[in-house]
mmCIF file of C-alpha atoms in Angstrom:
data_model
loop_
_atom_site.group_PDB
_atom_site.id
_atom_site.type_symbol
_atom_site.label_atom_id
_atom_site.label_comp_id
_atom_site.label_asym_id
_atom_site.label_seq_id
_atom_site.Cartn_x
_atom_site.Cartn_y
_atom_site.Cartn_z
ATOM 1 C CA GLN A 1 89.795 99.522 92.076
ATOM 2 C CA ALA A 2 90.188 96.971 94.371
ATOM 3 C CA ARG A 3 88.319 97.636 97.829
ATOM 4 C CA LEU A 4 86.595 96.158 101.062
ATOM 5 C CA VAL A 5 83.595 97.405 102.727
ATOM 6 C CA GLU A 6 82.399 96.926 105.434
ATOM 7 C CA SER A 7 79.318 96.500 107.804
ATOM 8 C CA GLY A 8 77.014 95.400 110.657
ATOM 9 C CA GLY A 9 78.731 97.420 113.377
ATOM 10 C CA GLY A 10 77.113 98.800 116.393
ATOM 11 C CA LEU A 11 76.040 98.667 119.857
ATOM 12 C CA VAL A 12 74.932 95.552 121.924
ATOM 13 C CA GLN A 13 74.651 94.483 125.643
ATOM 14 C CA ALA A 14 77.199 91.815 127.041
ATOM 15 C CA GLY A 15 76.111 88.262 126.160
ATOM 16 C CA GLY A 16 74.466 89.435 122.186
ATOM 17 C CA SER A 17 75.629 89.007 119.353
ATOM 18 C CA LEU A 18 76.454 91.067 116.407
ATOM 19 C CA ARG A 19 77.557 89.551 112.575
ATOM 20 C CA LEU A 20 79.844 91.804 110.636
ATOM 21 C CA SER A 21 79.657 91.694 106.748
ATOM 22 C CA CYS A 22 82.531 92.550 104.268
ATOM 23 C CA ALA A 23 82.032 92.928 100.394
ATOM 24 C CA ALA A 24 84.948 92.648 98.063
ATOM 25 C CA LEU A 25 84.543 95.022 95.416
ATOM 26 C CA GLY A 26 86.558 95.575 91.991
ATOM 27 C CA PHE A 27 88.969 92.763 93.156
ATOM 28 C CA ILE A 28 90.711 91.018 89.521
ATOM 29 C CA ARG A 29 93.157 88.597 90.985
ATOM 30 C CA SER A 30 91.763 86.016 93.378
ATOM 31 C CA ILE A 31 91.601 86.659 96.922
ATOM 32 C CA ASN A 32 93.330 83.992 98.944
ATOM 33 C CA VAL A 33 92.916 84.829 102.496
ATOM 34 C CA MET A 34 89.934 87.158 104.099
ATOM 35 C CA GLY A 35 89.885 88.040 107.874
ATOM 36 C CA TRP A 36 88.840 90.684 110.555
ATOM 37 C CA TYR A 37 91.611 92.213 112.878
ATOM 38 C CA ARG A 38 90.300 94.548 115.699
ATOM 39 C CA GLN A 39 92.023 97.349 117.535
ATOM 40 C CA ALA A 40 91.074 98.454 120.686
ATOM 41 C CA PRO A 41 91.677 102.048 122.335
ATOM 42 C CA GLY A 42 95.354 102.137 123.465
ATOM 43 C CA LYS A 43 96.055 98.881 122.113
ATOM 44 C CA GLU A 44 97.851 97.412 119.108
ATOM 45 C CA ARG A 45 95.674 95.891 116.005
ATOM 46 C CA GLU A 46 95.423 92.059 116.817
ATOM 47 C CA LEU A 47 94.057 89.213 114.370
ATOM 48 C CA VAL A 48 90.624 87.934 114.942
ATOM 49 C CA ALA A 49 89.944 85.234 112.781
ATOM 50 C CA SER A 50 90.752 84.261 108.993
ATOM 51 C CA ILE A 51 89.622 81.818 106.164
ATOM 52 C CA THR A 52 91.300 80.425 102.991
ATOM 53 C CA ARG A 53 89.462 79.959 100.163
ATOM 54 C CA ASP A 54 89.428 76.212 100.347
ATOM 55 C CA GLY A 55 87.673 77.086 103.613
ATOM 56 C CA THR A 56 90.077 76.382 106.426
ATOM 57 C CA THR A 57 89.708 78.486 109.337
ATOM 58 C CA THR A 58 91.839 80.061 112.097
ATOM 59 C CA SER A 59 90.723 81.985 115.072
ATOM 60 C CA SER A 60 92.600 83.850 118.381
ATOM 61 C CA ASP A 61 91.827 82.230 121.371
ATOM 62 C CA SER A 62 90.217 84.959 122.830
ATOM 63 C CA VAL A 63 87.488 84.524 120.564
ATOM 64 C CA ARG A 64 87.362 80.707 119.566
ATOM 65 C CA GLY A 65 84.198 79.373 120.339
ATOM 66 C CA ARG A 66 82.134 82.510 120.269
ATOM 67 C CA PHE A 67 82.775 83.866 116.917
ATOM 68 C CA THR A 68 82.730 82.032 113.643
ATOM 69 C CA VAL A 69 84.195 83.725 110.566
ATOM 70 C CA SER A 70 82.681 82.329 107.409
ATOM 71 C CA ARG A 71 83.143 83.500 103.253
ATOM 72 C CA ASP A 72 80.899 83.072 100.430
ATOM 73 C CA ASN A 73 83.550 83.411 97.124
ATOM 74 C CA ALA A 74 81.175 83.456 94.558
ATOM 75 C CA LYS A 75 80.003 86.939 96.019
ATOM 76 C CA SER A 76 83.349 88.117 97.550
ATOM 77 C CA THR A 77 81.771 88.570 100.914
ATOM 78 C CA LEU A 78 82.980 87.973 104.297
ATOM 79 C CA ASN A 79 81.217 87.562 107.358
ATOM 80 C CA LEU A 80 82.171 87.134 110.936
ATOM 81 C CA GLN A 81 79.191 86.261 113.640
ATOM 82 C CA MET A 82 80.233 87.237 116.819
ATOM 83 C CA ASN A 83 77.861 85.732 119.874
ATOM 84 C CA SER A 84 78.092 86.025 123.374
ATOM 85 C CA LEU A 85 80.133 89.088 123.053
ATOM 86 C CA LYS A 86 82.139 90.597 125.938
ATOM 87 C CA PRO A 87 83.025 94.353 127.027
ATOM 88 C CA GLU A 88 86.285 93.619 125.762
ATOM 89 C CA ASP A 89 85.435 92.449 122.666
ATOM 90 C CA THR A 90 84.926 96.544 122.199
ATOM 91 C CA ALA A 91 86.864 97.482 119.056
ATOM 92 C CA VAL A 92 87.320 98.918 115.651
ATOM 93 C CA TYR A 93 86.847 95.968 113.296
ATOM 94 C CA TYR A 94 89.054 96.005 110.300
ATOM 95 C CA CYS A 95 88.351 93.322 107.114
ATOM 96 C CA TYR A 96 91.235 92.379 105.240
ATOM 97 C CA ALA A 97 92.424 90.175 102.239
ATOM 98 C CA LEU A 98 95.388 88.792 101.024
ATOM 99 C CA SER A 99 95.100 88.773 96.945
ATOM 100 C CA GLY A 100 96.781 87.683 93.536
ATOM 101 C CA LEU A 101 100.134 85.753 93.324
ATOM 102 C CA TYR A 102 101.944 87.617 96.158
ATOM 103 C CA ASN A 103 99.244 87.985 98.849
ATOM 104 C CA THR A 104 98.721 91.854 98.090
ATOM 105 C CA LYS A 105 97.336 93.165 101.367
ATOM 106 C CA TYR A 106 93.475 95.049 101.087
ATOM 107 C CA TRP A 107 92.197 96.739 104.292
ATOM 108 C CA GLY A 108 88.517 98.230 105.050
ATOM 109 C CA GLN A 109 88.123 101.272 106.674
ATOM 110 C CA GLY A 110 86.347 99.661 109.719
ATOM 111 C CA THR A 111 83.373 99.030 111.723
ATOM 112 C CA GLN A 112 82.826 99.889 115.117
ATOM 113 C CA VAL A 113 81.528 97.600 117.796
ATOM 114 C CA THR A 114 80.767 98.072 121.208
ATOM 115 C CA VAL A 115 79.630 95.916 123.876
ATOM 116 C CA SER A 116 78.321 97.286 127.092
ATOM 117 C CA SER A 117 78.493 95.586 130.074
#
């Protein structure tokens, strides 16, 4: 069964860095788009960054220039390098993938990122 497994969250001081990873396991159909959402307490889930199979990336204004999304198609993995972290980046980060002809959406279980001031 297709699933996404995240790793790499944790606690870091403001200005620090973290790297999140997401492994796509058990996918039979091609993964078209992968990316990251985040949800802070009391806020809606927001798109952080995404990357297509051919490497085209998008990112939100709030993280552009600080976060970098990348993927390894051969290994079916997704990464998010987060630099210059701010307290407002504190959230649960969710990996997602769009797969197959109908872009079926899959979610990871989420990983907590906490940035202390």
